[in-house]
mmCIF file of C-alpha atoms in Angstrom:
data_model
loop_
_atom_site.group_PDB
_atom_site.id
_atom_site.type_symbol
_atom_site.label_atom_id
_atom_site.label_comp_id
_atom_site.label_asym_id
_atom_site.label_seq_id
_atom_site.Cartn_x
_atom_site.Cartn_y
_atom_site.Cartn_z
ATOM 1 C CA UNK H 1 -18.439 50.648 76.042
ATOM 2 C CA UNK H 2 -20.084 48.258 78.644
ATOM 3 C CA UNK H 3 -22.449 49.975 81.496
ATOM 4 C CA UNK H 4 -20.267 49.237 83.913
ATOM 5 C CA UNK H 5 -16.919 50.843 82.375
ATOM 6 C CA UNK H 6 -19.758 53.942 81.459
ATOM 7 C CA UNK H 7 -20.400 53.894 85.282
ATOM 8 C CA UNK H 8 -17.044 53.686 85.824
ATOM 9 C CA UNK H 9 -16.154 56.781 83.729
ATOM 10 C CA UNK H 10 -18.608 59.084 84.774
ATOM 11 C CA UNK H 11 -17.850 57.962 89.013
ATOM 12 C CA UNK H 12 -14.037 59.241 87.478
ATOM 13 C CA UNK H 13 -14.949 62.174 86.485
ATOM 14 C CA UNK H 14 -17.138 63.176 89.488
ATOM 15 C CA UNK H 15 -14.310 62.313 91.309
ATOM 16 C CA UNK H 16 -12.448 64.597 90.367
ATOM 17 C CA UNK H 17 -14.891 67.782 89.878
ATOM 18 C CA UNK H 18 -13.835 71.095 91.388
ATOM 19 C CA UNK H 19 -17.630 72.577 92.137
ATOM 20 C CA UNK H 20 -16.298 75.946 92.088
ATOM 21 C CA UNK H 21 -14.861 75.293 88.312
ATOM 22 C CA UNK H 22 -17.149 73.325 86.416
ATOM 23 C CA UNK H 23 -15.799 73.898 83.234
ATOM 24 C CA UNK H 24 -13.197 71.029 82.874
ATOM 25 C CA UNK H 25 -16.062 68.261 84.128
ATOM 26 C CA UNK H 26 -18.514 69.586 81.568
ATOM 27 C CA UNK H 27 -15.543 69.101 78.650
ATOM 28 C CA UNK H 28 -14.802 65.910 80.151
ATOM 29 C CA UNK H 29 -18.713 64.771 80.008
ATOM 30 C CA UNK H 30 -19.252 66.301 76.342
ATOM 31 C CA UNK H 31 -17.381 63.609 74.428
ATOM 32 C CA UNK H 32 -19.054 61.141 76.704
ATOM 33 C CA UNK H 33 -22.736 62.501 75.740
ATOM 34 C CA UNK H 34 -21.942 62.954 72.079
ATOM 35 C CA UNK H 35 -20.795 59.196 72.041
ATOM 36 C CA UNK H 36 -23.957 58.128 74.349
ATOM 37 C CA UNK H 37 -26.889 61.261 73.868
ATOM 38 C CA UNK H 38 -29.641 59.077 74.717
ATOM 39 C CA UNK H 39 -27.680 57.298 77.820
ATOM 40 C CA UNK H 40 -30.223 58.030 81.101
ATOM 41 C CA UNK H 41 -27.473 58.626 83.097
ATOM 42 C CA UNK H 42 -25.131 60.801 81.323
ATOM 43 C CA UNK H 43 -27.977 62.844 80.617
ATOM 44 C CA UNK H 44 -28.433 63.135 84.419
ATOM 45 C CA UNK H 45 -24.233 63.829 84.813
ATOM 46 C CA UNK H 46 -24.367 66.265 82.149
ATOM 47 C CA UNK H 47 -27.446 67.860 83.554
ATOM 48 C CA UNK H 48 -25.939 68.021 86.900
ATOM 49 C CA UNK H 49 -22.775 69.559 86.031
ATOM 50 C CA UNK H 50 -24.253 72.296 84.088
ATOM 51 C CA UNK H 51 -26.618 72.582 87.185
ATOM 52 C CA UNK H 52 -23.806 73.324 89.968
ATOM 53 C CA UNK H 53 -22.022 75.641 86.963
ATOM 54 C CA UNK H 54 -24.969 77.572 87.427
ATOM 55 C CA UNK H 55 -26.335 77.554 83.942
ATOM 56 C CA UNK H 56 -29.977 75.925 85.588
ATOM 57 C CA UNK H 57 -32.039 76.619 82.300
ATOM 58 C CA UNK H 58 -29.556 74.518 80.397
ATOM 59 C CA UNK H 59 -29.973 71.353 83.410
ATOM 60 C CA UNK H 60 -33.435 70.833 83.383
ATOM 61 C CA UNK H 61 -33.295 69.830 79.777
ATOM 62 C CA UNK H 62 -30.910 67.272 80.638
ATOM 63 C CA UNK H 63 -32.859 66.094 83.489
ATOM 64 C CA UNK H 64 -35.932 65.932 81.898
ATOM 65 C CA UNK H 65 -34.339 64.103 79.097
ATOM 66 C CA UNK H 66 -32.741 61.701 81.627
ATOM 67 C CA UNK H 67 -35.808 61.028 83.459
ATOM 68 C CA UNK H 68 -38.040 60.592 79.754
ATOM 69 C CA UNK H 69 -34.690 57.732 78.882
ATOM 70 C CA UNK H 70 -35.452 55.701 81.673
ATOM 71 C CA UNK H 71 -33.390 57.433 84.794
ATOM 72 C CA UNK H 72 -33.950 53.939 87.918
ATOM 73 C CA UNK H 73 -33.346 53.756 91.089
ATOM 74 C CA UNK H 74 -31.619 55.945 93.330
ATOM 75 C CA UNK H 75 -30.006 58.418 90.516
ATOM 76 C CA UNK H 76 -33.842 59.019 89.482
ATOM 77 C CA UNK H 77 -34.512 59.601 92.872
ATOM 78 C CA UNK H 78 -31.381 61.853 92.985
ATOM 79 C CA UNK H 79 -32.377 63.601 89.688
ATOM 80 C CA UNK H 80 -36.055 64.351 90.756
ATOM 81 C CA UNK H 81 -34.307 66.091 93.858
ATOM 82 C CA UNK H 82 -31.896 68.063 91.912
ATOM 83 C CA UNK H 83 -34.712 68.572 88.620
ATOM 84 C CA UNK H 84 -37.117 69.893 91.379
ATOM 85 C CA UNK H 85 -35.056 72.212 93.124
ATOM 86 C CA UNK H 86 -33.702 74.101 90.113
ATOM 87 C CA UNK H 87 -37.322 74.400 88.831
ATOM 88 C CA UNK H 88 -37.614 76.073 92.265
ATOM 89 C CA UNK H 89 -34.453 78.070 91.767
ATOM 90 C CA UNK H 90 -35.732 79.280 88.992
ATOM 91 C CA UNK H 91 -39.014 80.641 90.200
ATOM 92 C CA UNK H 92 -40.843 77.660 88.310
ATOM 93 C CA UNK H 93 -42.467 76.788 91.773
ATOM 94 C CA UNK H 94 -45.781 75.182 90.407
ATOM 95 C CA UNK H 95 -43.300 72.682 87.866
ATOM 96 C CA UNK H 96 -40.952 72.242 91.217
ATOM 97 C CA UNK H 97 -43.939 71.463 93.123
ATOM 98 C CA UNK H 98 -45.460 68.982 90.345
ATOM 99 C CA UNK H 99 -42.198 67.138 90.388
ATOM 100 C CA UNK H 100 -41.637 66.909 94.036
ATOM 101 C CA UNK H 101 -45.170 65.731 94.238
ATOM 102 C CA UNK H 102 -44.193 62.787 91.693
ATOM 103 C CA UNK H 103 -40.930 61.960 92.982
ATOM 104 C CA UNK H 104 -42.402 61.939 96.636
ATOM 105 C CA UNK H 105 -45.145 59.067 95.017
ATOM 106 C CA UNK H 106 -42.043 57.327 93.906
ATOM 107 C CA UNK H 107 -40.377 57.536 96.807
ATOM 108 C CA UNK H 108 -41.745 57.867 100.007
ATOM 109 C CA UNK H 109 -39.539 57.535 102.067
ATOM 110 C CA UNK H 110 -36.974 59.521 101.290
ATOM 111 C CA UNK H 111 -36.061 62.318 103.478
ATOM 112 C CA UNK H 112 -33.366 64.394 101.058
ATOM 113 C CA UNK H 113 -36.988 65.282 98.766
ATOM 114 C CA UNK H 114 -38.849 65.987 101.707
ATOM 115 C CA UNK H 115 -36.762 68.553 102.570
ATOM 116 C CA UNK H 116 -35.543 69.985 99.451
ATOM 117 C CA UNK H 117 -40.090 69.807 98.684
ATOM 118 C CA UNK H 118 -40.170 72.003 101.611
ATOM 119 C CA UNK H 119 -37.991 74.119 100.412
ATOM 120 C CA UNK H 120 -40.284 75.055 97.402
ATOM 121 C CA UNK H 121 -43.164 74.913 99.794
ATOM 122 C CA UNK H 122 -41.634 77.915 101.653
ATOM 123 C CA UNK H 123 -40.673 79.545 98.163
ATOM 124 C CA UNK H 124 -44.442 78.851 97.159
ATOM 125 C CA UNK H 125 -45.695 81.001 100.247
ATOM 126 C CA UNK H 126 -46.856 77.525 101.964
ATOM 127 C CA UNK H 127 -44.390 78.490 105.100
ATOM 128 C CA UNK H 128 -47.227 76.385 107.150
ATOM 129 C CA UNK H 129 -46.805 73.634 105.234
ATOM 130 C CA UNK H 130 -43.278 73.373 104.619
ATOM 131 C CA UNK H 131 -42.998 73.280 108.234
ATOM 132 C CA UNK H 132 -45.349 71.109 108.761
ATOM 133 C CA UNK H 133 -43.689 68.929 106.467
ATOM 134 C CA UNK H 134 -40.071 69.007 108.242
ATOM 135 C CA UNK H 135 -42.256 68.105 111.744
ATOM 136 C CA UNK H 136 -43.567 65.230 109.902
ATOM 137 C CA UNK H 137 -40.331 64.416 108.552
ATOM 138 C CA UNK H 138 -38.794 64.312 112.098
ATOM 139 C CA UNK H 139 -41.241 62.360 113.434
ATOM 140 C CA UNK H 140 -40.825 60.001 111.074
ATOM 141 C CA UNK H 141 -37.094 59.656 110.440
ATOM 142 C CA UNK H 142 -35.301 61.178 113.471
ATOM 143 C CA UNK H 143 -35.094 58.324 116.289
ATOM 144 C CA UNK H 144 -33.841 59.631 119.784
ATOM 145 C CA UNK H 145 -35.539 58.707 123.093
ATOM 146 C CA UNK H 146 -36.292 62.174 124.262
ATOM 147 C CA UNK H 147 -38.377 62.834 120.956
ATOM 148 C CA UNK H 148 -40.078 59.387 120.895
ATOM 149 C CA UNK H 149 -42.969 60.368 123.313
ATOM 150 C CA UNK H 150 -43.419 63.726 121.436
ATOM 151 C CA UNK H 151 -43.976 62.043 117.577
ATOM 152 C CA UNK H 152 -47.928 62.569 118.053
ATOM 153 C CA UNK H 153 -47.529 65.884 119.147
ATOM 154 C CA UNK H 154 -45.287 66.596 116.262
ATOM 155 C CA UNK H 155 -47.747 65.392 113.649
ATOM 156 C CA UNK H 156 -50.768 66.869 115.392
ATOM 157 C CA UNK H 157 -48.572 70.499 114.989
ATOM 158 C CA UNK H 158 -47.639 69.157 111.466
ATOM 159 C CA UNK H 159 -51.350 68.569 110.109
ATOM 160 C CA UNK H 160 -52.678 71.494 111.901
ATOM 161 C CA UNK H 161 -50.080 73.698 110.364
ATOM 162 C CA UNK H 162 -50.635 72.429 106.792
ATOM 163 C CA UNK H 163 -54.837 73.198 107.446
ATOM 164 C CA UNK H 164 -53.784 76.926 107.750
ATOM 165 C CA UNK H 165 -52.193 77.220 104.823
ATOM 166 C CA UNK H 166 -55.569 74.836 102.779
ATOM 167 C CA UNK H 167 -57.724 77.558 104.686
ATOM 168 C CA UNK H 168 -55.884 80.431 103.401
ATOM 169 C CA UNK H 169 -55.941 78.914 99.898
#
């Protein structure tokens, strides 16, 4: 089977998904992974769909397989997000942390792991920081005139907030 018609396949199949009933998308992916069990992104797909069936434990080895086969572009950025925040889900917060910290190298810019890093942040007991880091996050990605003259403000609140929590460490 070509990548693309792969692609393809696995864009069917998540087409179809019921997120409340995983349990016809994971038999659907199965045959796919047996045929392809080193495929980056069917690891991912498999990983994910155990992930939203609620069997987390069973995910991350999928993602972390995906992301040790070679997991590019935005569906590594995507699995970081989702590989982070069931490490957090599962009370793994220094891993969840670690890969946030990674993914947020690899991608800068990208709001959906800032927030979902804040997340952990506020699981971690950093509440300071993780709201520190949805100020700076605002400042740097939400554009609308009233806010525009506030940004410094914002990240002045942001860094100051993130010192209390590296003073109570």
């Amino acid at each position: 089977m070509t990548p693309a018609a792969l692609d393809a396949q696995l864009d069917r199949i998540f087409a179809g998904r019921n997120r409340d009933d995983m349990g016809p998308t994971i038999a659907a992916l199965l045959p796919i992974y047996e045929a392809h069990p080193s495929e980056p992104r069917v690891l991912y797909e498999v990983g994910g769909a155990y992930d939203t069936a609620g069997e987390e434990e069973t995910a991350v080895g999928f993602y972390e397989r995906a992301m040790a086969a070679g997991l590019s572009g935005d569906i590594r950025r995507r699995c970081y997000l989702q590989y982070g925040s069931t490490l957090r889900n599962l009370g793994r917060l220094d891993e969840s942390l670690d890969i946030f910290a990674r993914a947020r190298e690899e991608f800068p810019g990208s709001v959906a792991l800032g927030a979902f890093e804040a997340l952990t942040l506020h699981a971690a007991g950093r509440a300071n920081t993780a709201l520190g880091s949805l100020l700076t996050l605002l400042a740097d990605h939400v554009h609308a005139d009233e806010l525009e003259r506030y940004k410094p403000a914002l990240r002045g609140n942001a860094d100051y907030l993130a010192s209390l929590d590296a003073d109570g460490a």
